[in-house]
Amino acid sequence: MKGIVAAVAFEWLKLRRSTVMWAATAVLAVAVPLLSAGLMAAARSDSDGQLAVKARTMVIGSGWSAHFAVAGQVLSVATLVVIGIVCCWIFGREFTDDTIGALSSLAVSRGQIATAKFIVLAVWAIVVSAVVVLATILLGLFAYDGWPASDEWMVLTKLAVGTLLTAALTTPLALVSSIGRGYLTGIAVLFAIIVTTQIVTIAGLGSWFPYAAPSLWLGLGGPQAADQITLIQLLSPLLLSAVAMTATISWWRWSSAYRR
């Protein structure tokens, strides 16, 4: 138990002192809510510009519900990209910065180090997601009178759940960055996943593709596509995440890639 606590403290120290984490936090907690608010403003305007037309296709419902729905759609993409990059950095930097040998000499096991990395990533992702939700509410107070009604709070809950499910989808990138011995490999695969998700969605198979299901559920494919997402499809990211974490921890524990 002391080993995992020490590993978590060590990994948190590295993450806290990194520029990557603070930049990612700023993008999710500040830029994304502002972008969501800007899209809502464009959708409510009388403009016929491309931005306004595109923004109107993202609006589901009205008032607070529409505000939360647009934020959820923006987050479904931003969360995967931003948290995915941080995940790649956490697991890949040891190889890129050539510190993997030093980690192997620590008193804690390599499996505990990988577990600690996942714990730190999860805690940071949950905290920053909560900050995003709070920022979204605060920006909404400037545009709407009063607090959301009960049904509108349900849309906000959907936003939060969808964001966390999307964050869970970044865990396979930990395995890719580890096997690829660097975060650039993981980032390359991340963008390949994004392109693949677009292709699969256009082909009409997005509901069964874990990387597309949360986005569709949040309304990125329209209200009809959101209503067709089943519970099994929605929970598929958790299954993928569990398999990815197990495989990554096992790889860190048994791989010979540490030996130079």
mmCIF file of C-alpha atoms in Angstrom:
data_model
loop_
_atom_site.group_PDB
_atom_site.id
_atom_site.type_symbol
_atom_site.label_atom_id
_atom_site.label_comp_id
_atom_site.label_asym_id
_atom_site.label_seq_id
_atom_site.Cartn_x
_atom_site.Cartn_y
_atom_site.Cartn_z
ATOM 1 C CA MET A 1 0.000 0.000 0.000
ATOM 2 C CA LYS A 2 2.843 2.391 0.821
ATOM 3 C CA GLY A 3 4.343 1.667 -2.589
ATOM 4 C CA ILE A 4 1.277 2.734 -4.549
ATOM 5 C CA VAL A 5 0.811 5.844 -2.395
ATOM 6 C CA ALA A 6 4.405 6.859 -3.017
ATOM 7 C CA ALA A 7 4.026 6.184 -6.741
ATOM 8 C CA VAL A 8 0.855 8.291 -6.936
ATOM 9 C CA ALA A 9 2.550 11.162 -5.103
ATOM 10 C CA PHE A 10 5.525 10.941 -7.461
ATOM 11 C CA GLU A 11 3.366 10.863 -10.598
ATOM 12 C CA TRP A 12 1.215 13.741 -9.359
ATOM 13 C CA LEU A 13 4.338 15.824 -8.733
ATOM 14 C CA LYS A 14 5.491 15.257 -12.310
ATOM 15 C CA LEU A 15 2.076 16.064 -13.736
ATOM 16 C CA ARG A 16 1.603 19.151 -11.566
ATOM 17 C CA ARG A 17 4.924 20.593 -12.717
ATOM 18 C CA SER A 18 4.306 19.922 -16.403
ATOM 19 C CA THR A 19 3.326 22.564 -18.938
ATOM 20 C CA VAL A 20 1.226 19.970 -20.741
ATOM 21 C CA MET A 21 -1.182 19.529 -17.834
ATOM 22 C CA TRP A 22 -1.697 23.244 -17.237
ATOM 23 C CA ALA A 23 -2.190 23.968 -20.926
ATOM 24 C CA ALA A 24 -4.684 21.105 -21.195
ATOM 25 C CA THR A 25 -6.536 22.328 -18.112
ATOM 26 C CA ALA A 26 -6.791 25.832 -19.561
ATOM 27 C CA VAL A 27 -8.153 24.526 -22.861
ATOM 28 C CA LEU A 28 -10.836 22.387 -21.239
ATOM 29 C CA ALA A 29 -11.782 24.650 -18.331
ATOM 30 C CA VAL A 30 -11.647 28.002 -20.141
ATOM 31 C CA ALA A 31 -11.502 27.724 -23.922
ATOM 32 C CA VAL A 32 -14.140 25.001 -24.319
ATOM 33 C CA PRO A 33 -16.868 26.698 -22.211
ATOM 34 C CA LEU A 34 -16.175 29.992 -24.012
ATOM 35 C CA LEU A 35 -16.401 28.247 -27.388
ATOM 36 C CA SER A 36 -19.691 26.627 -26.359
ATOM 37 C CA ALA A 37 -21.087 29.990 -25.286
ATOM 38 C CA GLY A 38 -19.900 31.541 -28.547
ATOM 39 C CA LEU A 39 -21.628 28.850 -30.591
ATOM 40 C CA MET A 40 -24.845 29.426 -28.669
ATOM 41 C CA ALA A 41 -24.602 33.155 -29.310
ATOM 42 C CA ALA A 42 -24.029 32.489 -33.009
ATOM 43 C CA ALA A 43 -26.993 30.101 -33.139
ATOM 44 C CA ARG A 44 -29.290 32.679 -31.536
ATOM 45 C CA SER A 45 -28.131 35.495 -33.812
ATOM 46 C CA ASP A 46 -29.755 36.613 -37.072
ATOM 47 C CA SER A 47 -26.591 35.903 -39.040
ATOM 48 C CA ASP A 48 -26.636 33.647 -42.098
ATOM 49 C CA GLY A 49 -22.907 32.980 -41.926
ATOM 50 C CA GLN A 50 -21.442 29.478 -41.972
ATOM 51 C CA LEU A 51 -20.677 29.546 -38.242
ATOM 52 C CA ALA A 52 -24.237 30.496 -37.340
ATOM 53 C CA VAL A 53 -25.720 27.873 -39.663
ATOM 54 C CA LYS A 54 -23.456 25.170 -38.259
ATOM 55 C CA ALA A 55 -24.163 26.250 -34.670
ATOM 56 C CA ARG A 56 -27.920 25.983 -35.214
ATOM 57 C CA THR A 57 -27.556 22.333 -36.211
ATOM 58 C CA MET A 58 -25.981 21.667 -32.797
ATOM 59 C CA VAL A 59 -28.819 23.218 -30.799
ATOM 60 C CA ILE A 60 -31.157 20.711 -29.158
ATOM 61 C CA GLY A 61 -34.062 22.202 -27.246
ATOM 62 C CA SER A 62 -34.011 25.758 -25.943
ATOM 63 C CA GLY A 63 -32.678 27.819 -23.049
ATOM 64 C CA TRP A 64 -30.456 26.018 -20.561
ATOM 65 C CA SER A 65 -31.058 22.649 -22.249
ATOM 66 C CA ALA A 66 -29.694 23.954 -25.532
ATOM 67 C CA HIS A 67 -26.775 25.590 -23.726
ATOM 68 C CA PHE A 68 -25.810 22.322 -22.029
ATOM 69 C CA ALA A 69 -26.388 20.295 -25.208
ATOM 70 C CA VAL A 70 -24.024 22.448 -27.267
ATOM 71 C CA ALA A 71 -21.403 22.313 -24.508
ATOM 72 C CA GLY A 72 -21.711 18.529 -24.411
ATOM 73 C CA GLN A 73 -21.139 18.209 -28.143
ATOM 74 C CA VAL A 74 -18.051 20.427 -28.013
ATOM 75 C CA LEU A 75 -16.717 18.503 -25.023
ATOM 76 C CA SER A 76 -17.264 15.142 -26.703
ATOM 77 C CA VAL A 77 -14.522 16.067 -29.155
ATOM 78 C CA ALA A 78 -12.332 18.314 -26.998
ATOM 79 C CA THR A 79 -12.177 15.834 -24.106
ATOM 80 C CA LEU A 80 -10.896 13.023 -26.302
ATOM 81 C CA VAL A 81 -8.230 15.218 -27.894
ATOM 82 C CA VAL A 82 -7.014 17.099 -24.809
ATOM 83 C CA ILE A 83 -7.138 14.313 -22.225
ATOM 84 C CA GLY A 84 -5.829 11.923 -24.854
ATOM 85 C CA ILE A 85 -2.727 14.067 -25.350
ATOM 86 C CA VAL A 86 -2.155 14.224 -21.588
ATOM 87 C CA CYS A 87 -2.538 10.434 -21.353
ATOM 88 C CA CYS A 88 0.043 9.961 -24.114
ATOM 89 C CA TRP A 89 2.416 12.331 -22.330
ATOM 90 C CA ILE A 90 2.041 10.652 -18.927
ATOM 91 C CA PHE A 91 2.915 7.214 -20.270
ATOM 92 C CA GLY A 92 5.193 8.128 -23.175
ATOM 93 C CA ARG A 93 7.416 10.778 -21.618
ATOM 94 C CA GLU A 94 9.405 8.192 -19.685
ATOM 95 C CA PHE A 95 10.698 6.816 -22.973
ATOM 96 C CA THR A 96 11.011 10.146 -24.785
ATOM 97 C CA ASP A 97 12.903 11.757 -21.885
ATOM 98 C CA ASP A 98 14.896 8.556 -21.272
ATOM 99 C CA THR A 99 13.797 8.253 -17.632
ATOM 100 C CA ILE A 100 12.411 4.729 -17.944
ATOM 101 C CA GLY A 101 15.639 3.216 -16.629
ATOM 102 C CA ALA A 102 15.470 5.319 -13.469
ATOM 103 C CA LEU A 103 11.875 4.231 -12.860
ATOM 104 C CA SER A 104 12.926 0.605 -13.042
ATOM 105 C CA SER A 105 15.355 1.161 -10.177
ATOM 106 C CA LEU A 106 12.702 2.509 -7.761
ATOM 107 C CA ALA A 107 11.485 0.484 -4.792
ATOM 108 C CA VAL A 108 7.935 0.336 -6.181
ATOM 109 C CA SER A 109 7.064 -2.166 -8.892
ATOM 110 C CA ARG A 110 6.578 -1.206 -12.500
ATOM 111 C CA GLY A 111 2.976 -2.353 -12.297
ATOM 112 C CA GLN A 112 2.407 0.031 -9.389
ATOM 113 C CA ILE A 113 3.943 2.870 -11.394
ATOM 114 C CA ALA A 114 1.541 2.246 -14.293
ATOM 115 C CA THR A 115 -1.385 1.998 -11.863
ATOM 116 C CA ALA A 116 -0.340 5.289 -10.258
ATOM 117 C CA LYS A 117 -0.246 6.938 -13.669
ATOM 118 C CA PHE A 118 -3.835 5.846 -14.333
ATOM 119 C CA ILE A 119 -4.966 7.065 -10.901
ATOM 120 C CA VAL A 120 -3.394 10.487 -11.424
ATOM 121 C CA LEU A 121 -4.863 10.741 -14.929
ATOM 122 C CA ALA A 122 -8.334 9.765 -13.679
ATOM 123 C CA VAL A 123 -8.312 12.201 -10.755
ATOM 124 C CA TRP A 124 -7.138 15.072 -12.935
ATOM 125 C CA ALA A 125 -9.733 14.238 -15.620
ATOM 126 C CA ILE A 126 -12.569 14.140 -13.058
ATOM 127 C CA VAL A 127 -11.499 17.419 -11.454
ATOM 128 C CA VAL A 128 -11.101 19.280 -14.724
ATOM 129 C CA SER A 129 -14.440 17.892 -15.961
ATOM 130 C CA ALA A 130 -16.108 19.256 -12.827
ATOM 131 C CA VAL A 131 -14.489 22.636 -13.452
ATOM 132 C CA VAL A 132 -15.780 22.610 -17.040
ATOM 133 C CA VAL A 133 -19.312 21.864 -15.850
ATOM 134 C CA LEU A 134 -19.112 24.696 -13.311
ATOM 135 C CA ALA A 135 -17.754 27.120 -15.922
ATOM 136 C CA THR A 136 -20.565 26.137 -18.294
ATOM 137 C CA ILE A 137 -23.150 26.927 -15.621
ATOM 138 C CA LEU A 138 -21.524 30.271 -14.775
ATOM 139 C CA LEU A 139 -21.479 31.358 -18.416
ATOM 140 C CA GLY A 140 -25.115 30.341 -18.745
ATOM 141 C CA LEU A 141 -26.068 32.669 -15.890
ATOM 142 C CA PHE A 142 -25.062 35.610 -18.091
ATOM 143 C CA ALA A 143 -27.414 34.510 -20.869
ATOM 144 C CA TYR A 144 -30.453 33.136 -19.033
ATOM 145 C CA ASP A 145 -32.600 34.260 -16.156
ATOM 146 C CA GLY A 146 -32.650 32.075 -13.070
ATOM 147 C CA TRP A 147 -31.353 28.565 -12.488
ATOM 148 C CA PRO A 148 -32.048 25.579 -14.740
ATOM 149 C CA ALA A 149 -35.233 23.600 -14.174
ATOM 150 C CA SER A 150 -35.151 19.956 -13.112
ATOM 151 C CA ASP A 151 -35.278 18.613 -16.682
ATOM 152 C CA GLU A 152 -32.491 21.002 -17.678
ATOM 153 C CA TRP A 153 -30.307 19.708 -14.832
ATOM 154 C CA MET A 154 -30.769 16.258 -16.367
ATOM 155 C CA VAL A 155 -29.204 17.544 -19.601
ATOM 156 C CA LEU A 156 -26.270 18.837 -17.544
ATOM 157 C CA THR A 157 -25.932 15.423 -15.897
ATOM 158 C CA LYS A 158 -25.879 13.876 -19.355
ATOM 159 C CA LEU A 159 -23.096 16.288 -20.316
ATOM 160 C CA ALA A 160 -21.019 15.279 -17.281
ATOM 161 C CA VAL A 161 -21.529 11.539 -17.838
ATOM 162 C CA GLY A 162 -20.714 11.810 -21.528
ATOM 163 C CA THR A 163 -17.550 13.754 -20.767
ATOM 164 C CA LEU A 164 -16.317 11.113 -18.321
ATOM 165 C CA LEU A 165 -17.121 8.298 -20.762
ATOM 166 C CA THR A 166 -15.113 10.104 -23.424
ATOM 167 C CA ALA A 167 -12.238 10.569 -20.986
ATOM 168 C CA ALA A 168 -12.260 6.802 -20.355
ATOM 169 C CA LEU A 169 -11.684 6.256 -24.068
ATOM 170 C CA THR A 170 -8.193 7.757 -23.800
ATOM 171 C CA THR A 171 -6.810 4.812 -21.794
ATOM 172 C CA PRO A 172 -5.888 2.670 -24.856
ATOM 173 C CA LEU A 173 -3.487 5.476 -25.785
ATOM 174 C CA ALA A 174 -1.491 4.614 -22.650
ATOM 175 C CA LEU A 175 -0.780 1.174 -24.062
ATOM 176 C CA VAL A 176 0.048 2.577 -27.498
ATOM 177 C CA SER A 177 2.431 5.180 -26.048
ATOM 178 C CA SER A 178 4.112 2.515 -23.917
ATOM 179 C CA ILE A 179 4.592 0.000 -26.721
ATOM 180 C CA GLY A 180 5.566 2.799 -29.117
ATOM 181 C CA ARG A 181 8.106 4.074 -26.575
ATOM 182 C CA GLY A 182 7.000 7.697 -26.732
ATOM 183 C CA TYR A 183 4.022 10.033 -26.629
ATOM 184 C CA LEU A 184 4.241 10.975 -30.328
ATOM 185 C CA THR A 185 3.160 7.466 -31.276
ATOM 186 C CA GLY A 186 0.133 7.755 -29.031
ATOM 187 C CA ILE A 187 -0.792 11.181 -30.402
ATOM 188 C CA ALA A 188 -0.538 9.869 -33.969
ATOM 189 C CA VAL A 189 -2.899 7.017 -33.090
ATOM 190 C CA LEU A 190 -5.227 9.493 -31.354
ATOM 191 C CA PHE A 191 -5.727 11.474 -34.550
ATOM 192 C CA ALA A 192 -6.083 8.240 -36.511
ATOM 193 C CA ILE A 193 -8.895 7.287 -34.115
ATOM 194 C CA ILE A 194 -10.602 10.636 -34.698
ATOM 195 C CA VAL A 195 -10.508 10.147 -38.471
ATOM 196 C CA THR A 196 -11.715 6.545 -38.136
ATOM 197 C CA THR A 197 -14.564 7.672 -35.898
ATOM 198 C CA GLN A 198 -15.728 10.115 -38.558
ATOM 199 C CA ILE A 199 -15.637 7.418 -41.230
ATOM 200 C CA VAL A 200 -17.460 4.861 -39.086
ATOM 201 C CA THR A 201 -20.118 7.408 -38.136
ATOM 202 C CA ILE A 202 -20.712 8.424 -41.739
ATOM 203 C CA ALA A 203 -21.069 4.736 -42.599
ATOM 204 C CA GLY A 204 -23.875 4.510 -40.041
ATOM 205 C CA LEU A 205 -22.023 2.235 -37.605
ATOM 206 C CA GLY A 206 -21.123 4.871 -35.039
ATOM 207 C CA SER A 207 -23.525 3.623 -32.376
ATOM 208 C CA TRP A 208 -21.501 0.391 -32.061
ATOM 209 C CA PHE A 209 -18.121 2.116 -32.162
ATOM 210 C CA PRO A 210 -17.002 3.028 -28.599
ATOM 211 C CA TYR A 211 -15.310 6.250 -29.726
ATOM 212 C CA ALA A 212 -18.466 7.486 -31.443
ATOM 213 C CA ALA A 213 -21.184 6.341 -29.017
ATOM 214 C CA PRO A 214 -20.743 9.074 -26.331
ATOM 215 C CA SER A 215 -20.618 11.838 -28.964
ATOM 216 C CA LEU A 216 -23.762 10.576 -30.651
ATOM 217 C CA TRP A 217 -25.484 10.244 -27.266
ATOM 218 C CA LEU A 218 -24.644 13.877 -26.540
ATOM 219 C CA GLY A 219 -26.277 14.949 -29.786
ATOM 220 C CA LEU A 220 -23.401 15.374 -32.216
ATOM 221 C CA GLY A 221 -25.302 13.343 -34.811
ATOM 222 C CA GLY A 222 -28.652 14.949 -34.075
ATOM 223 C CA PRO A 223 -31.523 14.166 -31.666
ATOM 224 C CA GLN A 224 -32.613 11.039 -33.548
ATOM 225 C CA ALA A 225 -29.165 9.462 -33.408
ATOM 226 C CA ALA A 226 -28.897 10.336 -29.706
ATOM 227 C CA ASP A 227 -32.160 8.560 -28.919
ATOM 228 C CA GLN A 228 -31.007 5.364 -30.648
ATOM 229 C CA ILE A 229 -27.958 4.830 -28.412
ATOM 230 C CA THR A 230 -28.609 1.870 -26.112
ATOM 231 C CA LEU A 231 -27.207 1.380 -22.629
ATOM 232 C CA ILE A 232 -24.870 -1.375 -23.838
ATOM 233 C CA GLN A 233 -23.491 0.870 -26.571
ATOM 234 C CA LEU A 234 -23.110 3.745 -24.145
ATOM 235 C CA LEU A 235 -21.167 1.641 -21.638
ATOM 236 C CA SER A 236 -18.839 0.152 -24.262
ATOM 237 C CA PRO A 237 -16.156 2.801 -23.497
ATOM 238 C CA LEU A 238 -15.918 1.483 -19.927
ATOM 239 C CA LEU A 239 -15.295 -2.065 -21.150
ATOM 240 C CA LEU A 240 -12.661 -0.839 -23.602
ATOM 241 C CA SER A 241 -11.044 1.237 -20.865
ATOM 242 C CA ALA A 242 -10.911 -1.694 -18.428
ATOM 243 C CA VAL A 243 -9.268 -3.935 -21.027
ATOM 244 C CA ALA A 244 -6.791 -1.200 -21.988
ATOM 245 C CA MET A 245 -5.791 -0.465 -18.395
ATOM 246 C CA THR A 246 -5.320 -4.151 -17.608
ATOM 247 C CA ALA A 247 -3.197 -4.654 -20.724
ATOM 248 C CA THR A 248 -1.121 -1.521 -20.021
ATOM 249 C CA ILE A 249 -0.384 -2.454 -16.412
ATOM 250 C CA SER A 250 0.540 -5.980 -17.506
ATOM 251 C CA TRP A 251 2.841 -4.589 -20.189
ATOM 252 C CA TRP A 252 4.607 -2.335 -17.712
ATOM 253 C CA ARG A 253 4.954 -5.235 -15.300
ATOM 254 C CA TRP A 254 6.327 -7.828 -17.714
ATOM 255 C CA SER A 255 7.764 -6.055 -20.740
ATOM 256 C CA SER A 256 11.491 -6.247 -21.441
ATOM 257 C CA ALA A 257 11.423 -2.766 -23.016
ATOM 258 C CA TYR A 258 12.995 -1.342 -19.839
ATOM 259 C CA ARG A 259 16.213 -3.199 -20.312
ATOM 260 C CA ARG A 260 18.777 -1.222 -22.280
#
